[in-house]
PDB file of C-alpha atoms in Angstrom:
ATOM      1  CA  UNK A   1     143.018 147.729  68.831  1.00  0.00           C
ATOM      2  CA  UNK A   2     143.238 151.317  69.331  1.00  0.00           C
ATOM      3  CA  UNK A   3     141.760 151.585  72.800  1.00  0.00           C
ATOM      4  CA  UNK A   4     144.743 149.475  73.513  1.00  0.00           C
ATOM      5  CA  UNK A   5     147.024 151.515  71.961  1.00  0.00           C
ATOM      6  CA  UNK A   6     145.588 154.475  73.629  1.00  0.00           C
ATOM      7  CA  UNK A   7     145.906 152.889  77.216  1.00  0.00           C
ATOM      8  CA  UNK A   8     149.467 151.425  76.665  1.00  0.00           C
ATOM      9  CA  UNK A   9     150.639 155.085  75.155  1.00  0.00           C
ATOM     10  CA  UNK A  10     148.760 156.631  78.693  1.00  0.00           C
ATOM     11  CA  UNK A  11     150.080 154.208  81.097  1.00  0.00           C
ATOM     12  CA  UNK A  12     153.706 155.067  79.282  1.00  0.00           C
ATOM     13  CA  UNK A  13     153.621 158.447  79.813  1.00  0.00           C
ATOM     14  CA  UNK A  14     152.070 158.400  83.176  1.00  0.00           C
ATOM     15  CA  UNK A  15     154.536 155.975  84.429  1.00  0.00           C
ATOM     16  CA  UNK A  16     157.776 158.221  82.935  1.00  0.00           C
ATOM     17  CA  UNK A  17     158.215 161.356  85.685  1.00  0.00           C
ATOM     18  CA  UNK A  18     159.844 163.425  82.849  1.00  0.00           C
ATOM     19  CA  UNK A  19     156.039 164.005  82.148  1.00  0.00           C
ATOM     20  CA  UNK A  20     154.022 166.368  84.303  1.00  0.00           C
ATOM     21  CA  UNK A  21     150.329 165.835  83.201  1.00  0.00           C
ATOM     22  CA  UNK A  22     148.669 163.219  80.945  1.00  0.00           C
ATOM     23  CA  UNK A  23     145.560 163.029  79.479  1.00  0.00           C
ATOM     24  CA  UNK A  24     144.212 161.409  76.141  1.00  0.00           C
ATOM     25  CA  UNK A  25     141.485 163.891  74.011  1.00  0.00           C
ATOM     26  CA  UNK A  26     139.711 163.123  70.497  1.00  0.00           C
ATOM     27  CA  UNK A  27     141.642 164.377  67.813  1.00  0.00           C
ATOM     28  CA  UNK A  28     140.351 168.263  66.334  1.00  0.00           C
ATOM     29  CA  UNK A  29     138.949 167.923  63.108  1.00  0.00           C
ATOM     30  CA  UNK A  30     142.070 169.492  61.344  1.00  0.00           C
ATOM     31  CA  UNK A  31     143.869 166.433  63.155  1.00  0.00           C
ATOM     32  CA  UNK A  32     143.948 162.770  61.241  1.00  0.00           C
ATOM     33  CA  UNK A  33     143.419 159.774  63.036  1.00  0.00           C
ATOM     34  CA  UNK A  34     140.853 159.920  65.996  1.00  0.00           C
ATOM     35  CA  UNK A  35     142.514 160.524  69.221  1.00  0.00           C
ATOM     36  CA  UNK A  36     145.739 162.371  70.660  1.00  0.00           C
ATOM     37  CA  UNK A  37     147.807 161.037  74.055  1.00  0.00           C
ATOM     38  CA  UNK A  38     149.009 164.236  75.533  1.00  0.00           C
ATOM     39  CA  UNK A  39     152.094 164.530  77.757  1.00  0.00           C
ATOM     40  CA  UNK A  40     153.124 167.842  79.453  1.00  0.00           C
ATOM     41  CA  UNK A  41     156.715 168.335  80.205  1.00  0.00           C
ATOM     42  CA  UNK A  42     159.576 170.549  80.970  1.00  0.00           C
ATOM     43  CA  UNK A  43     162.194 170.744  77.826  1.00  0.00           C
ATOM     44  CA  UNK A  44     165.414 170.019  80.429  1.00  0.00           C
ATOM     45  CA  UNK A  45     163.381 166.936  81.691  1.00  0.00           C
ATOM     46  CA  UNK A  46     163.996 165.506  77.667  1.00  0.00           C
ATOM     47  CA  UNK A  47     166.456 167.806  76.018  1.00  0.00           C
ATOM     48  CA  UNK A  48     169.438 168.063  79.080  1.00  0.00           C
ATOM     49  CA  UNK A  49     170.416 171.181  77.812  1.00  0.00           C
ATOM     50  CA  UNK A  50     170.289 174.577  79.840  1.00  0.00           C
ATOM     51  CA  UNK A  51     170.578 176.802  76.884  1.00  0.00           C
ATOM     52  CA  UNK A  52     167.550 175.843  75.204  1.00  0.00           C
ATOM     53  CA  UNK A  53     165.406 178.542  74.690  1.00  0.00           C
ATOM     54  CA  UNK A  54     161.678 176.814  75.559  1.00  0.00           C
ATOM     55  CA  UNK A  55     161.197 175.934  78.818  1.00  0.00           C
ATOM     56  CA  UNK A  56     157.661 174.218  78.373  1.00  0.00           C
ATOM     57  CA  UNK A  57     156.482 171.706  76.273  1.00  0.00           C
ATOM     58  CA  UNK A  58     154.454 168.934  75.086  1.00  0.00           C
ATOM     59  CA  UNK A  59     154.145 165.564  73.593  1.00  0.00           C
ATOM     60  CA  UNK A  60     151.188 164.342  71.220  1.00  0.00           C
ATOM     61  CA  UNK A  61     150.916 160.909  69.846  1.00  0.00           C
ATOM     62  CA  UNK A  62     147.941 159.214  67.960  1.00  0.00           C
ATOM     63  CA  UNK A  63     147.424 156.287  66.197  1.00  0.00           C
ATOM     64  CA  UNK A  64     145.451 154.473  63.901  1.00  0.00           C
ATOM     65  CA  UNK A  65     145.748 150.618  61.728  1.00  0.00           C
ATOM     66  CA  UNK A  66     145.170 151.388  58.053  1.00  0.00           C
ATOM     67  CA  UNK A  67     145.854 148.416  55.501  1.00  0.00           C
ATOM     68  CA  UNK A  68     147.384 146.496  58.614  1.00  0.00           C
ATOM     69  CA  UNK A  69     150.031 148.829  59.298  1.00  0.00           C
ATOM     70  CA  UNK A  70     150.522 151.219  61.955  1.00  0.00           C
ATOM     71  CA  UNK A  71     149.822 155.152  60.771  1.00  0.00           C
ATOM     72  CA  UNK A  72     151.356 157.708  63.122  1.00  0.00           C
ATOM     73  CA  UNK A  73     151.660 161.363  64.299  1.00  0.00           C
ATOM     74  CA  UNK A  74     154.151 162.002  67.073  1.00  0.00           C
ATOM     75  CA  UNK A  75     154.695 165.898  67.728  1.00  0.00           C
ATOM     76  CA  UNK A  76     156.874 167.762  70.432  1.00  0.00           C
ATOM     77  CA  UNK A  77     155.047 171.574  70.726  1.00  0.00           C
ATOM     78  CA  UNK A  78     156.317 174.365  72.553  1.00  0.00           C
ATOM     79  CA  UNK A  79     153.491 176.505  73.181  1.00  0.00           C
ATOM     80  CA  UNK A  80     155.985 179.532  73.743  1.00  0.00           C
ATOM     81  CA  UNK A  81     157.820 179.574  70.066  1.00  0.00           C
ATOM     82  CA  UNK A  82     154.290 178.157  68.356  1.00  0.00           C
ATOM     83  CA  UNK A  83     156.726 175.585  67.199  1.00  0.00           C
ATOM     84  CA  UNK A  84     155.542 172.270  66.254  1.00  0.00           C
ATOM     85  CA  UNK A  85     158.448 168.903  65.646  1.00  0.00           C
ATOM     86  CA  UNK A  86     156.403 166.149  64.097  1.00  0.00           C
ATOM     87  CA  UNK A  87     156.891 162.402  62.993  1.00  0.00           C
ATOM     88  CA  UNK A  88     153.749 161.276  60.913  1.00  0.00           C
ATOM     89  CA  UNK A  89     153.242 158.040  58.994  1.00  0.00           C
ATOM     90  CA  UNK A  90     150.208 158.724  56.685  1.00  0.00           C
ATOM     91  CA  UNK A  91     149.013 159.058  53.067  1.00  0.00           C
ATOM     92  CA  UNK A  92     149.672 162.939  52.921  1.00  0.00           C
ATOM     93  CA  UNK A  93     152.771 163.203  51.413  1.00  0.00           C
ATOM     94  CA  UNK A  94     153.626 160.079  49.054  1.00  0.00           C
ATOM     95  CA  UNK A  95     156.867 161.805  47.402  1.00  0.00           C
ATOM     96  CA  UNK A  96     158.457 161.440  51.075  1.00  0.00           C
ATOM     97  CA  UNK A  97     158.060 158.120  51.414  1.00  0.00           C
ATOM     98  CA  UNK A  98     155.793 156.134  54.106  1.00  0.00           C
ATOM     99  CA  UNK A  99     157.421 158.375  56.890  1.00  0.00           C
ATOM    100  CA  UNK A 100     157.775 162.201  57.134  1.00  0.00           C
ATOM    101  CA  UNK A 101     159.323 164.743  59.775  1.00  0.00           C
ATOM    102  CA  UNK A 102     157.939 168.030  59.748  1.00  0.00           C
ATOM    103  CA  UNK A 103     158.326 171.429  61.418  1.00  0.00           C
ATOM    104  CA  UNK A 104     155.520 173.684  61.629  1.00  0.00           C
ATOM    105  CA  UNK A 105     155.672 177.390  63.118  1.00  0.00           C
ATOM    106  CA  UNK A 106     152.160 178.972  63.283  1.00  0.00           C
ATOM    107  CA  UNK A 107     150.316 177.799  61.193  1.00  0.00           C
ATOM    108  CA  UNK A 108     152.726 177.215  58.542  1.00  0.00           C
ATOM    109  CA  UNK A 109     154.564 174.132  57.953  1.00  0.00           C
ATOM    110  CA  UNK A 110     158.207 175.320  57.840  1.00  0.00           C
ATOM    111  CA  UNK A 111     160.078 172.533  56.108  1.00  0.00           C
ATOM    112  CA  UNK A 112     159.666 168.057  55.556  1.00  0.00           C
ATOM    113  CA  UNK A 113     161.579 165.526  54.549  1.00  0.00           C
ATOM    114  CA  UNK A 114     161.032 161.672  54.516  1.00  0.00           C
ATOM    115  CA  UNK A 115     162.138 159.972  57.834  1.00  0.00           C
ATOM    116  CA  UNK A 116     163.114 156.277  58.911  1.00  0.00           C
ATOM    117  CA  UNK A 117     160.169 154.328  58.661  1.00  0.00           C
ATOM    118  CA  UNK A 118     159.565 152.449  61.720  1.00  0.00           C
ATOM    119  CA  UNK A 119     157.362 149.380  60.914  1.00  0.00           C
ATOM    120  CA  UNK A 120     156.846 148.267  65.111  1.00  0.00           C
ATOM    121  CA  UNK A 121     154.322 147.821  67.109  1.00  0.00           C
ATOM    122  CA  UNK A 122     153.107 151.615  69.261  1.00  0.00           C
ATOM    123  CA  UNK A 123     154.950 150.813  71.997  1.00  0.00           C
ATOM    124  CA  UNK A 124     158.079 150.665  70.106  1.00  0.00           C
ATOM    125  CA  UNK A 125     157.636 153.330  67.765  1.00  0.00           C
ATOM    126  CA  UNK A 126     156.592 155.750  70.761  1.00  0.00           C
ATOM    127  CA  UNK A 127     160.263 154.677  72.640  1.00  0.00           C
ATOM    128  CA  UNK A 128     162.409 155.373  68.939  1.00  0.00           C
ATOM    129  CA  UNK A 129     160.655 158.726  68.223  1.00  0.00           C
ATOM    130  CA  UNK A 130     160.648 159.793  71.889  1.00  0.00           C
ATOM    131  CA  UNK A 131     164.230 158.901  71.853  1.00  0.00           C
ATOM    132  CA  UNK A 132     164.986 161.044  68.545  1.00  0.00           C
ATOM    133  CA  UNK A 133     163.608 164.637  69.875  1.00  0.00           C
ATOM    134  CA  UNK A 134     166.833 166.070  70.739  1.00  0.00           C
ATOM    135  CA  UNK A 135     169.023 164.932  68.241  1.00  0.00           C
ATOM    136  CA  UNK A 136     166.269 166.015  65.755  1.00  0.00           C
ATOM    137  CA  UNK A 137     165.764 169.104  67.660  1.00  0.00           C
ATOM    138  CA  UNK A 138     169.314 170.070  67.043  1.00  0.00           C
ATOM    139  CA  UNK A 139     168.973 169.516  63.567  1.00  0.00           C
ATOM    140  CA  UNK A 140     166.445 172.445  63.165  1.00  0.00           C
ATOM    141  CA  UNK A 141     168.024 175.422  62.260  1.00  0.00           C
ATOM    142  CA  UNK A 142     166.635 179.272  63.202  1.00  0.00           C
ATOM    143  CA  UNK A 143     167.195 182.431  62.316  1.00  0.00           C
ATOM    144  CA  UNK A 144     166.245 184.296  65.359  1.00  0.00           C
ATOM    145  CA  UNK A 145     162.960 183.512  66.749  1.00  0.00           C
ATOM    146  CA  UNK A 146     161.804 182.077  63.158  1.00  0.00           C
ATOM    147  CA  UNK A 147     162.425 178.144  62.866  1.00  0.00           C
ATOM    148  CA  UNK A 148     163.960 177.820  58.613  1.00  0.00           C
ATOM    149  CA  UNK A 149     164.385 174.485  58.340  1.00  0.00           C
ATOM    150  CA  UNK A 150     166.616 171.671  59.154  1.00  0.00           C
ATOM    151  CA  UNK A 151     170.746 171.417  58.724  1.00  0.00           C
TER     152      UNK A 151
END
């Protein structure tokens, strides 16, 4: 099941121009789940907004079944602010709820909070979450350079 996840998450992001590169890795032992889809893009490709203040960035998306539902992690990085936005489904934090969004600076996790909990197959949950970067995005709130949490 999760070689066909892997290919179907692949052939989405290789057949979407907004997406420079593409490649699929194993997941770093840090990482959950065993494998990472990787999409390189260009924030005005996803964000249409010229005042944003990354210009590169990056999608990873893994996947895994556990107790016949779907698990997820679905982060937007931008290498230049060492800022991670992430959607996981997992066991980590059971006081949010089945789904969390995080945001991670460093290697600290900034703020969570439980998220809509998307019980789809891959395909669909890859569209909603890709779909829900820049209103999330604009959610996050800064104080100069240093990402505080969301509003």
């Amino acid at each position: 099941m999760r070689t066909l996840h892997r290919i179907h998450l692949v052939r989405e992001l290789q057949n979407d121009d907004r997406f420079d590169t593409v490649e699929f890795r194993l997941a770093e032992p840090r990482e959950s789940g065993s494998y990472r889809v990787v999409g390189s893009t260009k924030t005005q490709w996803l964000l249409d907004d010229p005042t944003y203040p990354s210009t590169d960035a990056r999608i990873e998306i893994g996947f895994t079944d556990q107790d016949n539902e779907y698990w997820y992690w679905f982060n937007w990085i931008e290498p230049e602010r060492s800022f991670m936005l992430g959607w996981h489904r997992d066991g980590d934090h059971p006081d949010l709820g089945p789904a969390h969004v995080q945001i991670n600076q460093g290697e600290s996790v900034v703020a969570r909070k439980s998220a809509e909990t998307i019980d789809s197959h891959p395909g669909e949950i890859f569209h909603r979450r890709l779909g829900q970067i820049p209103s999330m995005l604009k959610r996050v709130s800064w104080d100069g350079d240093q990402a505080i949490g969301f509003n």
